[in-house]
mmCIF file of C-alpha atoms and ligand atoms in Angstrom:
data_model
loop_
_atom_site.group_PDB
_atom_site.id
_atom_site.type_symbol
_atom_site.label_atom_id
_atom_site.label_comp_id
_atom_site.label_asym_id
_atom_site.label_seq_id
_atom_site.Cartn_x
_atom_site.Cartn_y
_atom_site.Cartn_z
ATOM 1 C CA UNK J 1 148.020 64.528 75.502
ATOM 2 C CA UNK J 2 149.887 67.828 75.161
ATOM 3 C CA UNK J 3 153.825 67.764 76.824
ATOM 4 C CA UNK J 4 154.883 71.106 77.195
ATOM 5 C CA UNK J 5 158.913 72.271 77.698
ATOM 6 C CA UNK J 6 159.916 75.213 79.232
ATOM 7 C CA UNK J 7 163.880 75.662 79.720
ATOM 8 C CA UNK J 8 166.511 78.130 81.572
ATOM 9 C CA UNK J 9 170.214 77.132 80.311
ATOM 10 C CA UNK J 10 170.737 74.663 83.345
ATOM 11 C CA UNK J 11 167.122 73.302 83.565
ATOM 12 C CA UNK J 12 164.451 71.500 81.846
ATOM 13 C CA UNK J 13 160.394 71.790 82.906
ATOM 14 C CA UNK J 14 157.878 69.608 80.993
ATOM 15 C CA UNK J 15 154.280 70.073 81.711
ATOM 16 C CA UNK J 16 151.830 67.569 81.181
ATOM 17 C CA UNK J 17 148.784 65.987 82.333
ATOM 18 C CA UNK J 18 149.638 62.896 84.971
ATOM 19 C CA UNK J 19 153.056 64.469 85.521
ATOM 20 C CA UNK J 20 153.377 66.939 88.592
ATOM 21 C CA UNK J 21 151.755 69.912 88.444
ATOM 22 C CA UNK J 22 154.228 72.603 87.649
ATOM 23 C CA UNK J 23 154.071 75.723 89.860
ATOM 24 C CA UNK J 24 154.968 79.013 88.398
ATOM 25 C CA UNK J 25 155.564 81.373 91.144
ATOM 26 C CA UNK J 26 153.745 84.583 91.389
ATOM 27 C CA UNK J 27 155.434 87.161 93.546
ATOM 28 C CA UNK J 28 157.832 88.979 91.302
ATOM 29 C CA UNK J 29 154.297 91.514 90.247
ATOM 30 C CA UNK J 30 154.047 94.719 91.668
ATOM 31 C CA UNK J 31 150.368 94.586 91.683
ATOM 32 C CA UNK J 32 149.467 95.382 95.621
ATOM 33 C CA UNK J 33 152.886 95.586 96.751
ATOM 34 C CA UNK J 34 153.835 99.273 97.219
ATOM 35 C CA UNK J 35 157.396 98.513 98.136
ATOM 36 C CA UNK J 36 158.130 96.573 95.271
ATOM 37 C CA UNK J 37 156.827 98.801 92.655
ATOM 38 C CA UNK J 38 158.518 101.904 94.502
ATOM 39 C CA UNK J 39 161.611 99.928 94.373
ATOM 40 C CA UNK J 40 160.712 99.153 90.189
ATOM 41 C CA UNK J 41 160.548 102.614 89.757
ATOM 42 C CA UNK J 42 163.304 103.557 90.949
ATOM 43 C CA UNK J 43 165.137 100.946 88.540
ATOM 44 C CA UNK J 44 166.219 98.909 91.504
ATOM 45 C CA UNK J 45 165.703 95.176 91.342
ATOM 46 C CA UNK J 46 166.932 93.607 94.601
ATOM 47 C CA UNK J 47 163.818 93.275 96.308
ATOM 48 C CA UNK J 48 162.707 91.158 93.077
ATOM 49 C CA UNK J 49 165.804 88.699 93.103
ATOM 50 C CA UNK J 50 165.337 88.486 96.472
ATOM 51 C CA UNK J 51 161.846 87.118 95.891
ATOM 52 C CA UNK J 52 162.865 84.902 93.060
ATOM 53 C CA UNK J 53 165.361 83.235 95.599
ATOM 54 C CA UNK J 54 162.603 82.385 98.072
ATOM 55 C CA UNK J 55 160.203 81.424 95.558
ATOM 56 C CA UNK J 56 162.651 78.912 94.144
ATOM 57 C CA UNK J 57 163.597 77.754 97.741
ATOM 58 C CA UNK J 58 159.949 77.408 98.307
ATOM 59 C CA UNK J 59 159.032 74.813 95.705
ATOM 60 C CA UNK J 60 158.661 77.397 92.432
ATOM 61 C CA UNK J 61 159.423 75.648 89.201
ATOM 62 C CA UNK J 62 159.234 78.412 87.047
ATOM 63 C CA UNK J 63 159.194 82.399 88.016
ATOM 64 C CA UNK J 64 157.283 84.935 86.029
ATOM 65 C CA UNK J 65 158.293 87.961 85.965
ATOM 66 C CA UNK J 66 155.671 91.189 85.912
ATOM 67 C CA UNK J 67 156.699 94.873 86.317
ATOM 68 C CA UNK J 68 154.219 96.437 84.959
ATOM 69 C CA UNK J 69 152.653 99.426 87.340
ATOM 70 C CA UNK J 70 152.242 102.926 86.817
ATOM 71 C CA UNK J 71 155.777 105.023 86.029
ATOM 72 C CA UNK J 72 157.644 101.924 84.415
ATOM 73 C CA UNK J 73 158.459 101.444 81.283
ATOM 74 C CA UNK J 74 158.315 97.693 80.706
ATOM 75 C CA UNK J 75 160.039 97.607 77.313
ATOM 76 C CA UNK J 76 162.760 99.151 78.970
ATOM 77 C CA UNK J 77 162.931 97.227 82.576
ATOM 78 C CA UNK J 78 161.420 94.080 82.165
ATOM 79 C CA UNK J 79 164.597 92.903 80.037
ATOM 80 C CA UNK J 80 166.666 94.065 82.964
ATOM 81 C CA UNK J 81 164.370 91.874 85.715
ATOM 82 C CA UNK J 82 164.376 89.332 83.210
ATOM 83 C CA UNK J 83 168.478 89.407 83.282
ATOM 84 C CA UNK J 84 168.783 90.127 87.207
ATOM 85 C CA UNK J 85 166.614 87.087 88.042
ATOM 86 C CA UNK J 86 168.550 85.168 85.497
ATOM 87 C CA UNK J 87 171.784 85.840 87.674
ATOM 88 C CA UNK J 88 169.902 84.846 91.044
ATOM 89 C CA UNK J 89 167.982 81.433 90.000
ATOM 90 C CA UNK J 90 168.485 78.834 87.859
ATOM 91 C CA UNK J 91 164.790 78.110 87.303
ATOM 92 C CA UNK J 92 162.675 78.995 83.749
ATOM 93 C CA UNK J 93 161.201 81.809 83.726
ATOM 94 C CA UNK J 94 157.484 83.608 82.255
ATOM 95 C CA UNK J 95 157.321 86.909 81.162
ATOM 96 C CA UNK J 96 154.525 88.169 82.347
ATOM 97 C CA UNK J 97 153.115 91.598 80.224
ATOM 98 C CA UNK J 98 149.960 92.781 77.837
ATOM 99 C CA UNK J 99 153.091 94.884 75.942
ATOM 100 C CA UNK J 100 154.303 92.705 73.006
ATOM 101 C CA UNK J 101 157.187 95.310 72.621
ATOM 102 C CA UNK J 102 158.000 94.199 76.900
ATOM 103 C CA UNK J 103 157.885 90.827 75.550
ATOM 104 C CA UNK J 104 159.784 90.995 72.665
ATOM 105 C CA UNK J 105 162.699 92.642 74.772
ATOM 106 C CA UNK J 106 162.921 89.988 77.065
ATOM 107 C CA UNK J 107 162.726 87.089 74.634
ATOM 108 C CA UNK J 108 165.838 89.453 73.214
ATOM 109 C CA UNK J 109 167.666 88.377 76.154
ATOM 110 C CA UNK J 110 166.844 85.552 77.653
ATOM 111 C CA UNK J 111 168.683 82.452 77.294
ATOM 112 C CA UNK J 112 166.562 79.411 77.274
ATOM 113 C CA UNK J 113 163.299 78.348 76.300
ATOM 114 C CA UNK J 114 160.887 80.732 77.605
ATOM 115 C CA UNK J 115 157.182 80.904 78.604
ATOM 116 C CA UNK J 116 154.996 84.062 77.629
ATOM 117 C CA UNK J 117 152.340 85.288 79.334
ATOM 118 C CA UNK J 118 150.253 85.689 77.537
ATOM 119 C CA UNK J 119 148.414 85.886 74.381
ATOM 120 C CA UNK J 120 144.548 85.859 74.067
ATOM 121 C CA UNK J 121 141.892 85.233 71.532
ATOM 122 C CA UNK J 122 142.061 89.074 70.376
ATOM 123 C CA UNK J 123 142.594 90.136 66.739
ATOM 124 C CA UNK J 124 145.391 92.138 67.834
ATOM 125 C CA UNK J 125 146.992 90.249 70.841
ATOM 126 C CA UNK J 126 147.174 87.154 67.792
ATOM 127 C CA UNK J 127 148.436 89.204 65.359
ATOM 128 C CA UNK J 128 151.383 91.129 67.441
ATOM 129 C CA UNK J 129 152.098 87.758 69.964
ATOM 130 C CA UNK J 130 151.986 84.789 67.946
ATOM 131 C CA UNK J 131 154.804 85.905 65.722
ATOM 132 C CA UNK J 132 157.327 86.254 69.081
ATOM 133 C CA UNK J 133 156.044 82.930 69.961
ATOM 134 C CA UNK J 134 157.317 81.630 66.465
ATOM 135 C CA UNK J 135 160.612 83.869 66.426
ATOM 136 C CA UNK J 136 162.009 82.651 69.675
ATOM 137 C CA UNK J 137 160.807 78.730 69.824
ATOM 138 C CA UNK J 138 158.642 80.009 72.645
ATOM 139 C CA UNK J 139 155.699 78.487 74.362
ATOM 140 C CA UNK J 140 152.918 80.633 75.451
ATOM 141 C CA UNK J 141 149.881 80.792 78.035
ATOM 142 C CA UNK J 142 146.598 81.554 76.045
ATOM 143 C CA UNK J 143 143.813 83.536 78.037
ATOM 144 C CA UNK J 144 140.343 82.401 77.193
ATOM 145 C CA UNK J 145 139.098 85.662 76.572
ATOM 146 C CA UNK J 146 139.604 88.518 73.485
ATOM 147 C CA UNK J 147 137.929 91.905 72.439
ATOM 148 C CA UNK J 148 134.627 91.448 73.929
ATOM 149 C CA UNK J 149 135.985 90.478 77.652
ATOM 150 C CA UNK J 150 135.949 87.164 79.544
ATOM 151 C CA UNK J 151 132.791 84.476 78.340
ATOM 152 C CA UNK J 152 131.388 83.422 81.279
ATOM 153 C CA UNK J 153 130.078 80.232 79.735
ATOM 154 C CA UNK J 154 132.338 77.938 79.672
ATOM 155 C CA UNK J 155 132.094 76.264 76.308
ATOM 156 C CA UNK J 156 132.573 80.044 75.048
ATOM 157 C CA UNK J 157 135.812 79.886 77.014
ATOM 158 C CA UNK J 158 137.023 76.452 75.375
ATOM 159 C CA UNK J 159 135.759 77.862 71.614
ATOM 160 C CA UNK J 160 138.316 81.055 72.158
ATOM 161 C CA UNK J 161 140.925 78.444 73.017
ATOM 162 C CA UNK J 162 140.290 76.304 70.007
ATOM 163 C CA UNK J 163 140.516 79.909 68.284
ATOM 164 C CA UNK J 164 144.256 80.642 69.787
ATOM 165 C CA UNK J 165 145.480 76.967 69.459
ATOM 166 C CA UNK J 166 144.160 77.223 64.794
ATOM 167 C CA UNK J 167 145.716 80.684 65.109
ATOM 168 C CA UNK J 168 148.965 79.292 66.334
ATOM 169 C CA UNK J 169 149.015 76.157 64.072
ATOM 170 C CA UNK J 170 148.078 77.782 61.540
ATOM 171 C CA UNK J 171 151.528 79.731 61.661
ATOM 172 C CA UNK J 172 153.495 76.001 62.397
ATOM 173 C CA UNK J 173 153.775 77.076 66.092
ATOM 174 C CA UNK J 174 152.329 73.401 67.611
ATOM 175 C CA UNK J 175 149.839 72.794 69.988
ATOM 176 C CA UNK J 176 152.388 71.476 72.554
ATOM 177 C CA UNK J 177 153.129 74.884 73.001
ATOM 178 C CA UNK J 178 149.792 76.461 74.021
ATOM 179 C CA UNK J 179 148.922 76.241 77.590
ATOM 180 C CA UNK J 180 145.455 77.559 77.992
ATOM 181 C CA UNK J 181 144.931 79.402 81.019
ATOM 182 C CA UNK J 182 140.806 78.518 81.899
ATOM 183 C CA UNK J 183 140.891 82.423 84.173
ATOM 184 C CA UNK J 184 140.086 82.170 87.717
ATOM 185 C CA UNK J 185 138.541 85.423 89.101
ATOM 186 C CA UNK J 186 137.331 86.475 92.861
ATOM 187 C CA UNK J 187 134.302 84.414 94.071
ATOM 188 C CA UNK J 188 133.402 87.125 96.267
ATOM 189 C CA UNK J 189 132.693 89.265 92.967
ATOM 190 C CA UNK J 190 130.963 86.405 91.739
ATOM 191 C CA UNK J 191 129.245 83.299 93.350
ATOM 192 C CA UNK J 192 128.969 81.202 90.533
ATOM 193 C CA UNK J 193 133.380 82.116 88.791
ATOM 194 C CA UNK J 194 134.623 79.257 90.524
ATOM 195 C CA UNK J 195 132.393 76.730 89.027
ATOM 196 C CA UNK J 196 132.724 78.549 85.791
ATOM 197 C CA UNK J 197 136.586 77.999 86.176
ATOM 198 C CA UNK J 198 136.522 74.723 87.240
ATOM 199 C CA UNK J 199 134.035 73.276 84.236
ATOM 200 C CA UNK J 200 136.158 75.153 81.779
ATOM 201 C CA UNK J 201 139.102 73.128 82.900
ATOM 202 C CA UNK J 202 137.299 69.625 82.096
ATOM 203 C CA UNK J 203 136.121 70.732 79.041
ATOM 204 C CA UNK J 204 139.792 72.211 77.946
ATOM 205 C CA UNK J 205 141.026 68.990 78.909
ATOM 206 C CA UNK J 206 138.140 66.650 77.399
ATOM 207 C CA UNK J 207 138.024 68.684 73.964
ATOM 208 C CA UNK J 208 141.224 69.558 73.122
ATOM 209 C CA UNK J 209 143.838 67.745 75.473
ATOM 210 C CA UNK J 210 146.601 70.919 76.161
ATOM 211 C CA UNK J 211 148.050 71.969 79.051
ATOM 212 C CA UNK J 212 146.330 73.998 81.411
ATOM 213 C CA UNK J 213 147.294 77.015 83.709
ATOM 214 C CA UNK J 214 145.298 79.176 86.297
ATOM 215 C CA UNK J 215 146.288 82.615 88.327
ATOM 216 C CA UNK J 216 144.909 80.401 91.014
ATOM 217 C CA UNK J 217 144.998 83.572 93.742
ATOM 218 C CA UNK J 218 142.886 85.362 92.357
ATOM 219 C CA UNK J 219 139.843 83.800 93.418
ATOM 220 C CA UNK J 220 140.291 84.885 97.073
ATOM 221 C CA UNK J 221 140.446 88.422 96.256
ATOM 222 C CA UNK J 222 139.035 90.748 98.850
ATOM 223 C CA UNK J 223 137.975 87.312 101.074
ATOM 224 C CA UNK J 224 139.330 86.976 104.531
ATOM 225 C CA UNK J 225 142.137 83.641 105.062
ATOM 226 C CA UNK J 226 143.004 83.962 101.394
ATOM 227 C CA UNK J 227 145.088 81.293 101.426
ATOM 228 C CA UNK J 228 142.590 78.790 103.029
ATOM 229 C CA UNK J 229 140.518 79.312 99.833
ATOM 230 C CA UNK J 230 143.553 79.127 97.353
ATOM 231 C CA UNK J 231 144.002 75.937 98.343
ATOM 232 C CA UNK J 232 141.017 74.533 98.186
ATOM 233 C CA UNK J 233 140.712 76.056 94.777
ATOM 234 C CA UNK J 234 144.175 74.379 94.277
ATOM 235 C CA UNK J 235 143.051 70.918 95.204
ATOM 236 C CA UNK J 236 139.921 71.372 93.084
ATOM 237 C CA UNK J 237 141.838 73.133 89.680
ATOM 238 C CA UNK J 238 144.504 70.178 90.103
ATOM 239 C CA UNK J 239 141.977 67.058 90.025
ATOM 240 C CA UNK J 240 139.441 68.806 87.657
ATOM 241 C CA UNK J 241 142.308 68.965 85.049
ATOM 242 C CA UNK J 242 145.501 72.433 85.521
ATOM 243 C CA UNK J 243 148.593 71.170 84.837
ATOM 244 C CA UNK J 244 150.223 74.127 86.269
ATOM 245 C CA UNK J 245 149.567 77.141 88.698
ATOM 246 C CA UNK J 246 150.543 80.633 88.882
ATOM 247 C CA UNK J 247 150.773 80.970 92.459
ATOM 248 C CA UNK J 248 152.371 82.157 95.406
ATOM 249 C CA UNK J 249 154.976 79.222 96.567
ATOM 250 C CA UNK J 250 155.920 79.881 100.010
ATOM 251 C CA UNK J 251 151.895 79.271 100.254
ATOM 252 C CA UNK J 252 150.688 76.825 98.001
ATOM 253 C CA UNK J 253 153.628 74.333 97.223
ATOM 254 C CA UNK J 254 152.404 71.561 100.518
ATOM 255 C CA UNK J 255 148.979 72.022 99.019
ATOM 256 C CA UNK J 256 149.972 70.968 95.278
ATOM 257 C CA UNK J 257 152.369 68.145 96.543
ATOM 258 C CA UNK J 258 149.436 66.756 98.345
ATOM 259 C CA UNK J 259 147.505 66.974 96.095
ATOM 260 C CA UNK J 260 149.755 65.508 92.916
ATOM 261 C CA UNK J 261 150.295 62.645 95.444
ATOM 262 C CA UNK J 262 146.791 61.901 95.638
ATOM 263 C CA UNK J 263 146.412 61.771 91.717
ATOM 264 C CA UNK J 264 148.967 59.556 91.231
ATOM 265 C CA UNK J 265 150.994 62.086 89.863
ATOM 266 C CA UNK J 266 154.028 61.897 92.324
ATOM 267 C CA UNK J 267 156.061 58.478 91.627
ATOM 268 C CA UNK J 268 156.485 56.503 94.539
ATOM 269 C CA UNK J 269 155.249 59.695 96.802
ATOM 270 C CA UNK J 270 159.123 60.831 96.477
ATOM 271 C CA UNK J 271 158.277 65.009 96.145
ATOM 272 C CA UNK J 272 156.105 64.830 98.732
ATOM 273 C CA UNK J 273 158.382 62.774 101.253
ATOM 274 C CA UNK J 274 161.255 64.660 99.992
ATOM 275 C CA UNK J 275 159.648 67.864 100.507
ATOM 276 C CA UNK J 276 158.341 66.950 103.927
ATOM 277 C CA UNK J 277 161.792 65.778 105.567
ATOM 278 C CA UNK J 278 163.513 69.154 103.864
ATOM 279 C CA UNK J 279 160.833 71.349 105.635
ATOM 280 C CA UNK J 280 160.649 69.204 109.248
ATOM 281 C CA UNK J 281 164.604 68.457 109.061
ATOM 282 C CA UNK J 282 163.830 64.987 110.481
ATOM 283 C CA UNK J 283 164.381 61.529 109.026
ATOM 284 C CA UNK J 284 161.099 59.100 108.194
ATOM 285 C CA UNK J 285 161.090 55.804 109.366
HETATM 286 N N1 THG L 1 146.684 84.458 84.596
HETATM 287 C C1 THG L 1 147.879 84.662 84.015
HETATM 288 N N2 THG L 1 148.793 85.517 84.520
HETATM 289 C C2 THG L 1 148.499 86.223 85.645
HETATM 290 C C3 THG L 1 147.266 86.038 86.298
HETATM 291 C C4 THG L 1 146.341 85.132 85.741
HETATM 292 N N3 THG L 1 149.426 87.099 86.148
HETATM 293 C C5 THG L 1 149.053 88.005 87.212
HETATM 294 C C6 THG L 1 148.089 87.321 88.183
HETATM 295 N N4 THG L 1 147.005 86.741 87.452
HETATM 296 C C7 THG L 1 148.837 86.244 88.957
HETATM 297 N N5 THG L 1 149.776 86.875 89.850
HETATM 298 C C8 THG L 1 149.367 87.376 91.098
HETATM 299 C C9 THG L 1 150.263 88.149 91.802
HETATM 300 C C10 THG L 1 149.922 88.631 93.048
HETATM 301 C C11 THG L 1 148.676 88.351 93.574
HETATM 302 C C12 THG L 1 147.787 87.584 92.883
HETATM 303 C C13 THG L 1 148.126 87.090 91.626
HETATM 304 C C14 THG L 1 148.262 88.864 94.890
HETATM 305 N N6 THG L 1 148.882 89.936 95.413
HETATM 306 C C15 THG L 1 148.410 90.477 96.693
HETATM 307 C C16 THG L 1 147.124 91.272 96.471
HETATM 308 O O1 THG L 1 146.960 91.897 95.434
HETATM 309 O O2 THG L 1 146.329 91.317 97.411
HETATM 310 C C17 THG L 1 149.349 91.465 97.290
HETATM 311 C C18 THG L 1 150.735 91.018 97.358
HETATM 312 C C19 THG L 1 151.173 90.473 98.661
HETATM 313 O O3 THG L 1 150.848 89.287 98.927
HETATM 314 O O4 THG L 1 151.888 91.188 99.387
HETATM 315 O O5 THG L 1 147.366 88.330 95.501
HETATM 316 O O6 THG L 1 145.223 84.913 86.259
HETATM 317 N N7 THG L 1 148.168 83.964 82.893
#
């Protein structure tokens, strides 16, 4: 099955199925955080290195960057985040924007091997995304959705995938450098999404064999004890198949750990013990 490698100039990620499950944290985003996207409009990006440090010291493996909110040009800024948080972690990082032009000027100057987030099974998003994907040695998170909106049968989710990984191969970009995100959306919307989400993942993983990624949060929206649900939803994403998570670390790392040690997928239990004498400060016997 699919290894993916994402890289920052001092270290190395590789996703993969049976290997830990990668956690890309979410909180550099603007998105329902009024101080943060104050602060992005006024072109100042301390409170976002600030978050990439405690993300990282939290268990992140990757940070992806969004700055996207109303007043910002991301063409222009999101190179600068991309740089700042560059100076303040060591971690890969994801560029997180629908503007190709955004992306493009952050591939400009990162230095690494980046992630790109994202591309979906639109005429358009192929046509302007694949080609930065290609340019920079990129990999690239593929949405299972295009023109027409978000399938909510499942093996209309996995054909859109099979659509994005041809696309891609098509232009010599491999598979290895897909990593299909299955789209997780609020269960309070929608009784039935998680299910959806979840069957999509064992398909993905059945039919085709890539990597897999989920904005795991997001099926808690507007639900009291959010993160009670995420990480359930973790626990569930992680065993049905996600080889990585776009979530927030400071609240979901324990749960992944767990559950990677229950898989199998955490050699000799050593992240998990590792993790747990870091947090407590206490030997194990
Ligand atoms: N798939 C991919 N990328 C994504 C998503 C996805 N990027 C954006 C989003 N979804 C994942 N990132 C977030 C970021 C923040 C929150 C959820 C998902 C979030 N914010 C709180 C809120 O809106 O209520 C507010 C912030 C706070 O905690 O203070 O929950 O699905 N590929």
């Amino acid at each position: 099955m699919a290894k993916t490698r994402i890289a920052s100039i001092k270290k190395e990620v590789i996703i993969g199925h049976g290997l830990p499950t990668v956690l890309i944290g979410e909180r550099i985003n603007p998105a329902g955080k009024k101080k943060m996207a104050d602060a992005l409009r006024a072109g100042n990006l301390d409170i976002i290195c600030a978050e990439a440090l405690s993300q990282v010291n939290a268990g992140a493996d990757i940070i992806d960057i969004a700055v996207g909110t109303f007043g910002v040009d991301e063409k222009d800024l999101l190179p600068k985040a991309v740089q700042a948080v560059m100076r303040t972690v060591d971690v890969p990082l994801c560029f997180d924007s629908a503007k190709p032009e955004a992306l493009k000027t952050a591939l400009k100057v990162y230095q690494g091997k980046a992630l790109i987030n994202s591309v979906n099974g639109g005429a358009k998003s192929l046509d302007y995304v694949l080609p930065l994907v290609k340019e920079y040695g990129a990999a690239v998170i593929g949405l299972t959705q295009d023109e027409q909106g978000i399938p909510a049968d499942p093996d209309r989710r996995v054909v859109i995938a099979q659509k994005i990984i041809e696309r891609a191969e098509g232009m010599g970009i491999p598979r290895e450098e897909i990593i299909i995100d299955c789209l997780a959306s609020a269960v309070g919307a929608d009784q039935g999404s998680g299910l959806i989400t979840l069957e999509t993942i064992r398909k993905v993983k059945a039919t085709i064999g890539v990597n897999i990624t989920l904005g795991a949060s997001n099926v808690s929206f507007g639900m009291p004890g959010r993160d009670l649900i995420n990480n359930a939803f973790i626990s569930a994403a992680i065993s049905a198949g996600a080889t990585s998570l776009i979530v927030d670390a400071s609240k979901a790392h324990t749960a992944i750990l767990a559950m990677d040690f229950i898989l199998g997928q955490d050699q000799r239990a050593r992240r998990y013990t590792e993790n747990y004498r870091t947090t407590h400060k206490k030997k194990l016997q």
